[in-house]
């Protein structure tokens, strides 16, 4: 006999899923379909809240669509932008292109993420809003696998690869 709760997505499960994310016009923003399914730890805030909520209780093999409002996605547009700043505000050696993310260090304040919108000669157009802020997110999802998280994954709050044994490549201190 297998406990029923091992078969569906609940807090503490690592879920592998395929997704395609489209904007309201139907254009594909992002998709996992070219590679392996994406793992996340359910209940740990690894994915946007609206998608995580829609995942809850799903079983392997389920396919569904969900439209996530900005408040349950990347938030509303509420920060300054787009605005032009001089190219020399960036390190001369840093490559700069639309879509890249940088951290700004305002005088006396906490670091703030910003995104490059466009590069125009000696000016760079930046936006402090996430590129998907204010955008309703249309997800098409297929649940590929569900397993229990390892103790280490629970501690870190994220999955270590498809089977829980990898993932020491995600750039933080595991000490
Ligand atoms: Zn980790």
Coordinates of C-alpha atoms and ligand atoms in Angstrom, one line a residue:
X1 CA 0.0 0.0 0.0
X2 CA 1.1 3.5 -0.8
X3 CA 0.0 6.5 1.2
X4 CA -2.2 8.7 -1.0
X5 CA -0.2 11.9 -0.1
X6 CA 2.9 10.5 -1.9
X7 CA 1.0 10.7 -5.1
X8 CA 0.1 14.3 -5.2
X9 CA 1.9 17.6 -4.9
X10 CA 2.1 18.8 -1.2
X11 CA 4.5 20.9 0.8
X12 CA 7.9 19.1 1.0
X13 CA 7.6 17.4 -2.4
X14 CA 10.1 18.0 -5.2
X15 CA 8.2 18.3 -8.4
X16 CA 9.6 17.9 -12.0
X17 CA 7.4 19.7 -14.5
X18 CA 7.4 21.0 -18.1
X19 CA 6.0 24.4 -18.7
X20 CA 5.4 26.9 -21.4
X21 CA 4.9 30.5 -20.4
X22 CA 3.0 32.9 -22.7
X23 CA 2.2 36.5 -22.5
X24 CA -1.4 37.7 -23.0
X25 CA -0.8 38.0 -26.8
X26 CA 0.1 34.3 -26.9
X27 CA 3.8 34.8 -27.5
X28 CA 6.1 32.3 -25.8
X29 CA 8.2 34.0 -23.1
X30 CA 9.8 30.9 -21.8
X31 CA 9.5 27.1 -22.1
X32 CA 11.2 24.0 -20.7
X33 CA 10.2 21.9 -23.7
X34 CA 13.7 22.0 -25.3
X35 CA 15.4 20.5 -22.2
X36 CA 14.8 18.4 -19.1
X37 CA 11.8 19.1 -16.9
X38 CA 12.3 21.8 -14.3
X39 CA 12.5 20.8 -10.6
X40 CA 11.2 22.9 -7.7
X41 CA 10.5 22.3 -4.0
X42 CA 6.8 22.8 -3.3
X43 CA 5.9 25.2 -0.5
X44 CA 9.4 26.9 -0.6
X45 CA 8.6 29.8 -2.9
X46 CA 10.8 28.5 -5.7
X47 CA 8.2 29.5 -8.3
X48 CA 5.7 32.3 -8.5
X49 CA 2.9 32.0 -5.9
X50 CA 0.1 31.7 -8.5
X51 CA 1.8 28.8 -10.2
X52 CA 2.7 27.1 -6.9
X53 CA -0.9 27.4 -5.7
X54 CA -2.1 25.9 -9.0
X55 CA 0.3 22.9 -8.6
X56 CA -1.0 22.0 -5.2
X57 CA -2.8 18.6 -5.2
X58 CA -1.8 17.7 -8.8
X59 CA -0.7 14.2 -9.7
X60 CA 2.0 12.9 -12.1
X61 CA 0.8 13.1 -15.7
X62 CA -1.7 16.0 -15.1
X63 CA -1.7 18.7 -17.7
X64 CA -3.3 22.0 -17.0
X65 CA -3.3 25.7 -17.9
X66 CA -3.4 28.6 -15.4
X67 CA -3.4 32.3 -15.8
X68 CA -1.5 34.0 -13.0
X69 CA -2.3 37.6 -12.2
X70 CA 0.6 40.0 -11.7
X71 CA -0.1 40.1 -7.9
X72 CA 0.5 36.3 -7.8
X73 CA 3.3 36.5 -10.4
X74 CA 6.1 39.1 -10.6
X75 CA 4.1 41.9 -8.9
X76 CA 2.7 45.1 -10.3
X77 CA 4.8 47.7 -12.0
X78 CA 5.5 50.1 -9.2
X79 CA 9.2 51.0 -9.4
X80 CA 10.9 53.7 -11.4
X81 CA 11.5 53.0 -15.1
X82 CA 12.2 52.9 -17.9
X83 CA 14.8 55.6 -17.7
X84 CA 18.2 56.4 -19.3
X85 CA 21.4 56.4 -17.4
X86 CA 24.9 57.0 -18.7
X87 CA 26.8 54.0 -20.0
X88 CA 29.7 54.9 -17.7
X89 CA 27.6 54.0 -14.7
X90 CA 28.4 50.4 -15.6
X91 CA 31.9 48.9 -15.5
X92 CA 33.6 49.6 -18.8
X93 CA 34.5 45.9 -19.1
X94 CA 30.9 44.6 -18.5
X95 CA 29.0 43.5 -21.6
X96 CA 25.6 45.2 -21.6
X97 CA 22.6 44.0 -23.6
X98 CA 18.9 44.2 -23.4
X99 CA 17.4 41.7 -21.0
X100 CA 20.5 41.5 -18.7
X101 CA 20.0 42.0 -14.9
X102 CA 22.4 44.1 -12.8
X103 CA 22.4 45.2 -9.1
X104 CA 22.4 48.9 -8.5
X105 CA 23.9 50.2 -5.2
X106 CA 22.1 53.5 -4.3
X107 CA 24.0 55.7 -1.9
X108 CA 23.1 54.7 1.6
X109 CA 20.4 52.2 0.5
X110 CA 20.1 48.5 -0.1
X111 CA 21.2 47.1 -3.5
X112 CA 18.4 47.2 -6.0
X113 CA 18.0 44.9 -9.1
X114 CA 17.5 46.6 -12.4
X115 CA 17.1 45.3 -15.9
X116 CA 18.5 46.6 -19.2
X117 CA 15.8 47.6 -21.6
X118 CA 18.0 49.0 -24.4
X119 CA 21.5 50.2 -25.1
X120 CA 21.8 53.4 -27.1
X121 CA 25.4 54.6 -27.7
X122 CA 26.5 56.2 -24.5
X123 CA 23.1 55.8 -22.8
X124 CA 21.5 52.7 -21.3
X125 CA 17.7 52.5 -20.8
X126 CA 17.0 50.6 -17.5
X127 CA 13.9 49.6 -15.6
X128 CA 13.8 48.7 -11.9
X129 CA 10.7 46.6 -12.5
X130 CA 11.1 42.9 -13.3
X131 CA 10.5 42.5 -17.0
X132 CA 7.3 40.4 -16.2
X133 CA 6.0 42.8 -13.6
X134 CA 2.4 43.8 -14.4
X135 CA 2.1 41.0 -17.0
X136 CA -0.5 38.3 -16.6
X137 CA 1.3 34.9 -17.0
X138 CA -0.3 32.2 -19.0
X139 CA 1.2 28.8 -18.0
X140 CA 0.7 25.5 -19.7
X141 CA 2.0 22.8 -17.4
X142 CA 2.6 19.0 -17.3
X143 CA 3.6 17.3 -14.1
X144 CA 6.4 14.8 -14.9
X145 CA 7.4 13.5 -11.5
X146 CA 6.8 13.9 -7.7
X147 CA 9.2 12.7 -5.0
X148 CA 9.9 13.4 -1.4
X149 CA 12.6 16.1 -0.8
X150 CA 15.8 15.0 0.9
X151 CA 16.6 16.5 4.4
X152 CA 19.3 18.7 2.7
X153 CA 16.8 20.0 0.1
X154 CA 14.3 20.8 2.9
X155 CA 17.1 22.7 4.8
X156 CA 18.1 24.6 1.7
X157 CA 14.6 25.3 0.5
X158 CA 15.3 24.2 -3.1
X159 CA 15.8 21.0 -5.0
X160 CA 19.2 19.5 -5.8
X161 CA 18.6 18.3 -9.3
X162 CA 16.1 15.7 -10.6
X163 CA 17.0 13.0 -8.1
X164 CA 18.2 15.1 -5.2
X165 CA 21.9 14.1 -5.5
X166 CA 23.1 16.9 -7.7
X167 CA 22.6 20.6 -7.5
X168 CA 25.8 21.8 -5.9
X169 CA 26.1 24.1 -8.9
X170 CA 23.5 26.6 -7.9
X171 CA 25.9 29.1 -6.6
X172 CA 25.4 29.3 -2.9
X173 CA 27.2 28.2 0.2
X174 CA 26.3 24.7 1.2
X175 CA 28.5 24.8 4.4
Ligands
LIG1 ZN1 21.3 23.8 -1.9

